[in-house]
């Protein structure tokens, strides 16, 4: 009898599991929102230099109130004080040194404005507050010479996600999933509220880094506790529920941002519920699997008896003891004692090829994914509607990936998703800016394909690596995915010098990784390998898995599968 069979005896998918999963997935709605929150909290509104009249340093809005009849309308004052760009809008980063009143003449022409003396915006900027009443861009004037700090802030946040995965992953193995999850909820609440109260941009970046760390801790341990407490036959459903909760969080985010156009209130509102999550997290049951592997079988028996009692199986719980529990987990305990390091990923030729190819896929998928989803303002449509579209596309994308993996194969689904995503991104380079609907449709298609790639990656990576190094392989892959999320905003900065360079890089990366995926072995209807020798010789250590069991593997892989692409 296996541990899965033991769990079925304790009630299977009983009252405890239903309540446990529900309480775990509710915070996922807001963690997904935090991941993309900067699309709204750092939105860049229309802006231009603050205008003053030469000689008295008076701002034009004040002058207009006092001397409207003599000096004309605000539009006329902008006309004489700020150069216009090619689109006929005021320049964002310069103004005339002195007002050119002659431009108000009926026969006056703007002429060659580059010949007129201009200066930077020494007195600050005026922002359009019709959509967003306040963003970090407005508050700290992160425009013109400081415009790259917006991308820096996002990279700092993704750096926190990476560090959090490394720190909280090891802490969860040492102290347990429940304690680290509770701490992550508290850290998310405190650092999120502190972010909303940040007095400076530096403080904002520091607290966002801590938010990113907490997000990793929540994601890693959320998925672990969900999957380690539900029966095998419903793990696919449980994993799907978690994934679609993250998708729903992306769709709900624009509604929350629309209701709260001030970034401080938006950040505060998205963070406060985590205090509630922290309080009820102490009810969670620690993973019985972890307790046994950590040498605490007595506590594991206590927890399982409590679960059996809640599920109405108290008699089955009373029959359980440490000897029965250990015998049911003999295989897991044996594999946990096996000694393998990162070197095992490159020591043998087949595993080395798998490691290199799948790592490039993880990096490119995350790199292009965050390159797309963190640049929604460039499409020209309502930021709120674009976010809804980008979130909604995940629903058919994940379904399509599941169908493709089941009937076409993992390798073909993985490679085609990446190559199609890259082609959609590259195609946008050649679409004129005025065709906004076409550009948006291509971007949504690219994002959907990348979401499909993520969905396939979780399962495919776990099937490629043998049991003894599966978590190591997943860890390396997901780490590179986070590195891709850090690099993506930095690449966006190159657009300041060569506008087509970011989409070119974002498009080429998934195409190259899609080609690399072609060199991976197919794993559809192939039994899971347990040892490195199984992979090298392609031996079958166990009977082939049924289709239903194959779809369950994703939920068996553990916390590393849940990080990227908003899956948890």
Tab-separated table of N, CA and C in Angstrom, residues 156-214:
chain	number	residue	atom	x	y	z
A	156	UNK	N	13.978	44.789	-10.051
A	156	UNK	CA	14.230	44.603	-8.625
A	156	UNK	C	13.175	43.665	-8.027
A	157	UNK	N	11.929	43.859	-8.419
A	157	UNK	CA	10.859	42.985	-7.932
A	157	UNK	C	11.104	41.537	-8.357
A	158	UNK	N	11.458	41.330	-9.626
A	158	UNK	CA	11.720	39.972	-10.105
A	158	UNK	C	12.956	39.389	-9.435
A	159	UNK	N	13.913	40.246	-9.078
A	159	UNK	CA	15.054	39.775	-8.299
A	159	UNK	C	14.617	39.250	-6.943
A	160	UNK	N	13.635	39.907	-6.344
A	160	UNK	CA	13.078	39.418	-5.085
A	160	UNK	C	12.393	38.081	-5.244
A	161	UNK	N	11.714	37.888	-6.374
A	161	UNK	CA	11.074	36.601	-6.648
A	161	UNK	C	12.127	35.490	-6.718
A	162	UNK	N	13.256	35.794	-7.382
A	162	UNK	CA	14.329	34.802	-7.491
A	162	UNK	C	14.932	34.479	-6.125
A	163	UNK	N	15.289	35.508	-5.366
A	163	UNK	CA	15.893	35.300	-4.046
A	163	UNK	C	14.912	34.584	-3.118
A	164	UNK	N	13.646	34.959	-3.189
A	164	UNK	CA	12.643	34.306	-2.347
A	164	UNK	C	12.519	32.825	-2.641
A	165	UNK	N	12.622	32.455	-3.915
A	165	UNK	CA	12.538	31.042	-4.264
A	165	UNK	C	13.707	30.267	-3.671
A	166	UNK	N	14.899	30.866	-3.740
A	166	UNK	CA	16.081	30.188	-3.204
A	166	UNK	C	16.025	30.095	-1.681
A	167	UNK	N	15.617	31.191	-1.041
A	167	UNK	CA	15.610	31.240	0.427
A	167	UNK	C	14.465	30.411	1.000
A	168	UNK	N	13.243	30.694	0.552
A	168	UNK	CA	12.086	30.021	1.133
A	168	UNK	C	11.986	28.565	0.704
A	169	UNK	N	12.574	28.231	-0.455
A	169	UNK	CA	12.583	26.835	-0.857
A	169	UNK	C	13.386	25.982	0.105
A	170	UNK	N	14.582	26.478	0.462
A	170	UNK	CA	15.411	25.725	1.401
A	170	UNK	C	14.830	25.759	2.809
A	171	UNK	N	14.243	26.886	3.201
A	171	UNK	CA	13.639	26.980	4.530
A	171	UNK	C	12.439	26.035	4.660
A	172	UNK	N	11.680	25.887	3.573
A	172	UNK	CA	10.524	24.981	3.616
A	172	UNK	C	10.974	23.534	3.794
A	173	UNK	N	12.105	23.172	3.186
A	173	UNK	CA	12.620	21.821	3.364
A	173	UNK	C	13.115	21.589	4.790
A	174	UNK	N	13.533	22.670	5.441
A	174	UNK	CA	14.097	22.533	6.786
A	174	UNK	C	13.053	22.688	7.883
A	175	UNK	N	12.152	23.658	7.745
A	175	UNK	CA	11.194	23.967	8.808
A	175	UNK	C	9.753	23.580	8.474
A	176	UNK	N	9.507	23.134	7.273
A	176	UNK	CA	8.167	22.719	6.907
A	176	UNK	C	7.437	23.745	6.064
A	177	UNK	N	6.415	23.266	5.310
A	177	UNK	CA	5.671	24.151	4.403
A	177	UNK	C	4.779	25.145	5.159
A	178	UNK	N	4.141	24.674	6.224
A	178	UNK	CA	3.162	25.504	6.917
A	178	UNK	C	3.795	26.746	7.539
A	179	UNK	N	4.895	26.580	8.262
A	179	UNK	CA	5.530	27.713	8.942
A	179	UNK	C	6.028	28.746	7.940
A	180	UNK	N	6.651	28.281	6.851
A	180	UNK	CA	7.178	29.210	5.846
A	180	UNK	C	6.047	29.906	5.111
A	181	UNK	N	4.944	29.196	4.855
A	181	UNK	CA	3.800	29.827	4.193
A	181	UNK	C	3.200	30.915	5.074
A	182	UNK	N	3.052	30.637	6.369
A	182	UNK	CA	2.507	31.646	7.279
A	182	UNK	C	3.401	32.880	7.327
A	183	UNK	N	4.706	32.655	7.398
A	183	UNK	CA	5.637	33.785	7.400
A	183	UNK	C	5.540	34.569	6.094
A	184	UNK	N	5.389	33.865	4.976
A	184	UNK	CA	5.303	34.544	3.676
A	184	UNK	C	4.052	35.406	3.593
A	185	UNK	N	2.937	34.917	4.133
A	185	UNK	CA	1.727	35.740	4.179
A	185	UNK	C	1.977	37.021	4.975
A	186	UNK	N	2.620	36.873	6.132
A	186	UNK	CA	2.886	38.046	6.968
A	186	UNK	C	3.836	39.007	6.274
A	187	UNK	N	4.885	38.469	5.649
A	187	UNK	CA	5.835	39.335	4.949
A	187	UNK	C	5.167	40.054	3.790
A	188	UNK	N	4.302	39.353	3.071
A	188	UNK	CA	3.588	39.992	1.969
A	188	UNK	C	2.707	41.129	2.478
A	189	UNK	N	2.015	40.904	3.587
A	189	UNK	CA	1.136	41.934	4.138
A	189	UNK	C	1.922	43.152	4.595
A	190	UNK	N	2.969	42.921	5.370
A	190	UNK	CA	3.744	44.040	5.937
A	190	UNK	C	4.494	44.794	4.851
A	191	UNK	N	5.216	44.066	4.006
A	191	UNK	CA	6.008	44.744	2.967
A	191	UNK	C	5.107	45.396	1.925
A	192	UNK	N	3.924	44.788	1.658
A	192	UNK	CA	3.005	45.413	0.715
A	192	UNK	C	2.448	46.715	1.237
A	193	UNK	N	2.070	46.746	2.513
A	193	UNK	CA	1.581	47.987	3.117
A	193	UNK	C	2.697	49.022	3.186
A	194	UNK	N	3.898	48.586	3.518
A	194	UNK	CA	5.034	49.518	3.549
A	194	UNK	C	5.330	50.070	2.158
A	195	UNK	N	5.128	49.262	1.130
A	195	UNK	CA	5.287	49.762	-0.240
A	195	UNK	C	4.314	50.894	-0.505
A	196	UNK	N	3.072	50.720	-0.054
A	196	UNK	CA	2.055	51.759	-0.259
A	196	UNK	C	2.389	53.043	0.487
A	197	UNK	N	3.186	52.931	1.541
A	197	UNK	CA	3.546	54.105	2.343
A	197	UNK	C	4.943	54.618	2.031
A	198	UNK	N	5.568	54.104	1.003
A	198	UNK	CA	6.964	54.450	0.696
A	198	UNK	C	7.131	55.952	0.466
A	199	UNK	N	8.079	56.583	1.171
A	199	UNK	CA	8.295	58.020	0.977
A	199	UNK	C	9.200	58.333	-0.213
A	200	UNK	N	10.012	57.375	-0.645
A	200	UNK	CA	10.955	57.607	-1.732
A	200	UNK	C	10.942	56.423	-2.700
A	201	UNK	N	11.525	56.645	-3.880
A	201	UNK	CA	11.607	55.569	-4.867
A	201	UNK	C	12.501	54.448	-4.369
A	202	UNK	N	13.571	54.770	-3.662
A	202	UNK	CA	14.459	53.744	-3.121
A	202	UNK	C	13.715	52.851	-2.139
A	203	UNK	N	12.928	53.453	-1.248
A	203	UNK	CA	12.142	52.666	-0.297
A	203	UNK	C	11.132	51.799	-1.035
A	204	UNK	N	10.537	52.348	-2.087
A	204	UNK	CA	9.578	51.579	-2.890
A	204	UNK	C	10.243	50.325	-3.455
A	205	UNK	N	11.439	50.463	-4.022
A	205	UNK	CA	12.142	49.317	-4.605
A	205	UNK	C	12.492	48.282	-3.548
A	206	UNK	N	12.920	48.732	-2.375
A	206	UNK	CA	13.283	47.798	-1.304
A	206	UNK	C	12.071	46.975	-0.870
A	207	UNK	N	10.950	47.637	-0.664
A	207	UNK	CA	9.754	46.916	-0.215
A	207	UNK	C	9.175	46.040	-1.321
A	208	UNK	N	9.288	46.477	-2.576
A	208	UNK	CA	8.836	45.627	-3.678
A	208	UNK	C	9.705	44.372	-3.786
A	209	UNK	N	10.985	44.504	-3.489
A	209	UNK	CA	11.871	43.337	-3.461
A	209	UNK	C	11.381	42.333	-2.420
A	210	UNK	N	11.001	42.838	-1.245
A	210	UNK	CA	10.491	41.964	-0.185
A	210	UNK	C	9.141	41.355	-0.570
A	211	UNK	N	8.316	42.114	-1.302
A	211	UNK	CA	7.050	41.570	-1.793
A	211	UNK	C	7.317	40.416	-2.753
A	212	UNK	N	8.297	40.588	-3.638
A	212	UNK	CA	8.657	39.520	-4.567
A	212	UNK	C	9.130	38.276	-3.847
A	213	UNK	N	9.942	38.451	-2.798
A	213	UNK	CA	10.373	37.312	-1.999
A	213	UNK	C	9.182	36.585	-1.384
A	214	UNK	N	8.263	37.360	-0.806
A	214	UNK	CA	7.091	36.751	-0.166
A	214	UNK	C	6.227	36.018	-1.178
